[in-house]
Amino acid sequence: MPRIDLYRNVHMGQRARLFALAVEVGAGDSADAAAGKRAAERCLAMTGELREHAEHEDTFIHPLLRERDPAAADALDAEHLRLDAALAALDDRARAFPAASPDARPEAQHALYLALNELISAYLAHLHAEETVAMPALWRHCGDDELAAVLGAFRASRTAQEGLTDLHRMLPALPPAVRASVARATVASVPGSEAGRSLDALSGTLAPEQRARLYADLGVPEAWALR
């Protein structure tokens, strides 16, 4: 049976949304000031989300890692320096882009695109370190009960809306079987009378074909959610 992985699902969601954001920024119409402003705002929202995610890891995961495997924890700390610089650089570009003059906007957009991709480069290295250094270290030194306690503490710290947002960010990037497993566990945690509405809410960011597959995998008709 697979061991509990504290990183995999959330990291898959982050990768998918970072790549989509890079395409959006790169392909945007620099003559459309309103669209440029929205793209800049999405970049700032992403850096805010990534910082919040790092705070969650620092609170719930990395103290246990540092206690059990200080060398693995040191490897993650080294990644933070490059990552922090890339986050700050993207923030600067995103804040400057909406104020660029029409003539300067094409180059400002490309500078934003480059800054975003520099962050993605740094962030991918960070995710790789967590997935290939930190998680194996936790598997070596911790039992599944300890890893489950970490997940439980994090989930308990989230409001219902924050938990739903976490699922919305993650579910579209997961394989169908994993998506169904997450959805099944989520629905099982609410009263039976709320199960349909809960499934309808958590599947809100899925593409139509993903949503249809989820309901098929769970063995319920999509109309069940509307009862």
Coordinates of C-alpha atoms in Angstrom, one line a residue:
M1 CA 0.0 0.0 0.0
P2 CA 1.5 3.4 -0.9
R3 CA 2.7 5.5 2.0
I4 CA 1.2 8.9 2.9
D5 CA 2.7 11.6 0.7
L6 CA 2.5 15.1 2.1
Y7 CA 3.6 16.8 -1.1
R8 CA 2.4 15.0 -4.2
N9 CA -1.2 16.1 -4.8
V10 CA -0.8 19.8 -3.8
H11 CA 2.4 20.0 -5.9
M12 CA 0.7 18.6 -9.0
G13 CA -1.9 21.4 -8.6
Q14 CA 0.7 24.0 -8.3
R15 CA 2.6 22.9 -11.3
A16 CA -0.5 22.9 -13.5
R17 CA -1.5 26.4 -12.5
L18 CA 2.0 27.8 -12.8
F19 CA 2.3 26.4 -16.3
A20 CA -1.1 27.7 -17.3
L21 CA -0.3 31.2 -15.9
A22 CA 3.0 31.3 -17.9
V23 CA 1.0 30.6 -21.1
E24 CA -1.6 33.2 -20.2
V25 CA 1.0 35.9 -19.5
G26 CA 3.1 35.0 -22.6
A27 CA 0.2 35.0 -25.0
G28 CA -1.6 38.0 -23.6
D29 CA -2.5 41.0 -25.7
S30 CA -0.2 43.8 -24.5
A31 CA -2.6 46.4 -26.1
D32 CA -5.4 45.3 -23.7
A33 CA -4.6 47.2 -20.5
A34 CA -7.4 45.6 -18.5
A35 CA -6.3 42.1 -19.5
G36 CA -2.7 43.1 -18.5
K37 CA -3.9 44.3 -15.1
R38 CA -5.7 41.0 -14.5
A39 CA -2.6 39.0 -15.5
A40 CA -0.5 41.0 -13.1
E41 CA -3.0 40.5 -10.3
R42 CA -3.0 36.7 -11.0
C43 CA 0.8 36.8 -10.7
L44 CA 0.6 38.6 -7.4
A45 CA -2.1 36.1 -6.2
M46 CA 0.2 33.2 -7.2
T47 CA 3.2 34.6 -5.2
G48 CA 0.9 35.1 -2.2
E49 CA -0.4 31.6 -2.5
L50 CA 3.2 30.1 -2.7
R51 CA 4.3 32.0 0.3
E52 CA 1.3 30.8 2.2
H53 CA 2.0 27.3 1.2
A54 CA 5.6 27.6 2.4
E55 CA 4.3 28.9 5.7
H56 CA 2.1 25.8 6.0
E57 CA 5.0 23.5 5.3
D58 CA 7.2 25.4 7.8
T59 CA 4.4 25.0 10.5
F60 CA 3.2 21.5 9.9
I61 CA 5.9 19.5 8.1
H62 CA 9.4 20.9 8.3
P63 CA 9.7 20.9 12.2
L64 CA 9.3 17.1 12.1
L65 CA 11.8 16.9 9.2
R66 CA 14.4 19.0 11.0
E67 CA 13.9 16.9 14.1
R68 CA 14.3 13.5 12.3
D69 CA 16.7 14.4 9.5
P70 CA 18.5 17.8 9.9
A71 CA 20.5 17.3 6.6
A72 CA 17.4 17.0 4.6
A73 CA 16.0 20.1 6.3
D74 CA 19.2 22.0 5.4
A75 CA 18.8 21.0 1.8
L76 CA 15.4 22.6 1.7
D77 CA 16.7 25.8 3.4
A78 CA 19.2 26.2 0.6
E79 CA 16.4 26.2 -1.9
H80 CA 14.6 29.0 -0.1
L81 CA 17.2 31.7 -0.9
R82 CA 16.8 31.4 -4.7
L83 CA 13.1 31.0 -4.3
D84 CA 12.6 34.1 -2.2
A85 CA 14.5 36.2 -4.7
A86 CA 12.4 34.9 -7.6
L87 CA 9.2 35.6 -5.7
A88 CA 10.3 39.2 -5.0
A89 CA 11.4 39.7 -8.6
L90 CA 8.0 38.6 -9.9
D91 CA 6.2 40.8 -7.5
D92 CA 8.2 43.8 -8.7
R93 CA 7.5 43.1 -12.3
A94 CA 3.8 42.4 -11.7
R95 CA 3.3 45.7 -9.8
A96 CA 5.1 47.7 -12.5
F97 CA 3.4 46.1 -15.5
P98 CA 0.0 47.8 -15.3
A99 CA 1.6 51.3 -15.1
A100 CA 3.7 50.8 -18.3
S101 CA 2.9 53.2 -21.1
P102 CA 1.3 51.7 -24.2
D103 CA 4.6 51.9 -26.1
A104 CA 6.5 50.2 -23.3
R105 CA 3.8 47.6 -22.5
P106 CA 5.0 44.8 -24.9
E107 CA 8.5 44.8 -23.4
A108 CA 7.0 45.1 -19.9
Q109 CA 4.8 42.1 -20.6
H110 CA 7.8 40.0 -21.8
A111 CA 9.8 41.1 -18.7
L112 CA 6.8 39.8 -16.5
Y113 CA 6.8 36.6 -18.5
L114 CA 10.5 36.1 -17.9
A115 CA 10.2 36.8 -14.2
L116 CA 7.4 34.3 -13.9
N117 CA 9.4 31.7 -15.7
E118 CA 12.4 32.3 -13.5
L119 CA 10.1 31.7 -10.5
I120 CA 8.8 28.6 -12.1
S121 CA 12.4 27.4 -12.6
A122 CA 13.3 28.0 -9.0
Y123 CA 10.0 26.6 -7.7
L124 CA 10.3 23.4 -9.7
A125 CA 13.7 22.8 -8.2
H126 CA 12.2 23.4 -4.7
L127 CA 9.4 20.9 -5.4
H128 CA 11.9 18.4 -6.6
A129 CA 13.9 18.7 -3.4
E130 CA 10.8 18.2 -1.3
E131 CA 9.7 15.2 -3.3
T132 CA 13.0 13.4 -3.7
V133 CA 14.8 14.5 -0.5
A134 CA 12.4 15.6 2.2
M135 CA 9.6 13.1 1.6
P136 CA 11.9 10.0 1.4
A137 CA 13.5 11.2 4.6
L138 CA 10.2 11.4 6.4
W139 CA 9.3 7.9 5.1
R140 CA 12.5 6.6 6.6
H141 CA 12.1 8.2 10.0
C142 CA 8.3 8.5 10.5
G143 CA 5.5 6.0 10.7
D144 CA 2.2 6.5 8.9
D145 CA 0.5 7.5 12.1
E146 CA 2.9 10.5 12.4
L147 CA 2.4 11.5 8.8
A148 CA -1.4 11.2 9.1
A149 CA -1.2 13.4 12.2
V150 CA 0.6 16.1 10.2
L151 CA -2.1 16.0 7.5
G152 CA -4.8 16.0 10.2
A153 CA -3.3 19.0 12.0
F154 CA -3.1 20.9 8.7
R155 CA -6.7 20.1 7.7
A156 CA -8.0 21.1 11.2
S157 CA -6.3 24.5 10.8
R158 CA -8.3 25.3 7.6
T159 CA -11.8 26.7 7.5
A160 CA -14.4 24.9 5.4
Q161 CA -13.9 27.5 2.6
E162 CA -10.1 27.3 2.7
G163 CA -10.4 23.5 2.5
L164 CA -12.6 23.8 -0.5
T165 CA -10.2 26.2 -2.1
D166 CA -7.4 23.7 -1.6
L167 CA -9.4 21.1 -3.4
H168 CA -10.3 23.4 -6.2
R169 CA -6.6 24.1 -6.8
M170 CA -5.6 20.5 -6.7
L171 CA -8.2 18.3 -8.2
P172 CA -8.0 19.2 -11.9
A173 CA -4.4 18.2 -12.0
L174 CA -4.8 14.8 -10.4
P175 CA -5.2 11.4 -12.2
P176 CA -8.9 10.2 -12.2
A177 CA -8.4 7.4 -9.7
V178 CA -6.6 9.8 -7.2
R179 CA -9.2 12.5 -7.8
A180 CA -12.0 10.0 -7.0
S181 CA -10.2 8.8 -3.9
V182 CA -9.9 12.4 -2.6
A183 CA -13.5 13.2 -3.5
R184 CA -14.8 10.0 -1.8
A185 CA -12.9 10.8 1.4
T186 CA -14.2 14.4 1.4
V187 CA -17.8 13.4 0.8
A188 CA -17.6 10.7 3.5
S189 CA -16.6 13.4 6.0
V190 CA -19.9 15.3 5.8
P191 CA -23.4 14.3 6.9
G192 CA -25.2 12.2 4.4
S193 CA -27.8 14.9 3.6
E194 CA -24.9 17.2 2.5
A195 CA -23.0 14.7 0.4
G196 CA -24.4 15.6 -2.9
R197 CA -23.9 19.3 -2.4
S198 CA -20.4 18.7 -1.1
L199 CA -19.5 16.8 -4.2
D200 CA -21.0 19.4 -6.5
A201 CA -19.0 22.1 -4.7
L202 CA -15.6 20.3 -4.7
S203 CA -15.9 19.5 -8.4
G204 CA -16.5 23.1 -9.3
T205 CA -13.1 23.7 -11.0
L206 CA -13.1 20.4 -13.0
A207 CA -13.5 20.4 -16.8
P208 CA -16.8 18.9 -18.0
E209 CA -15.1 15.6 -19.0
Q210 CA -13.2 15.4 -15.7
R211 CA -16.5 16.0 -13.8
A212 CA -18.3 13.3 -15.7
R213 CA -15.5 10.9 -15.1
L214 CA -15.5 11.7 -11.4
Y215 CA -19.2 11.0 -11.0
A216 CA -18.8 7.8 -13.0
D217 CA -15.9 6.6 -10.9
L218 CA -17.9 7.3 -7.7
G219 CA -20.9 5.5 -9.2
V220 CA -23.4 8.3 -8.8
P221 CA -25.2 10.3 -11.5
E222 CA -24.4 14.0 -11.7
A223 CA -28.0 14.8 -11.0
W224 CA -27.5 13.3 -7.5
A225 CA -25.6 16.4 -6.4
L226 CA -28.6 18.5 -7.1
R227 CA -31.1 16.6 -4.9

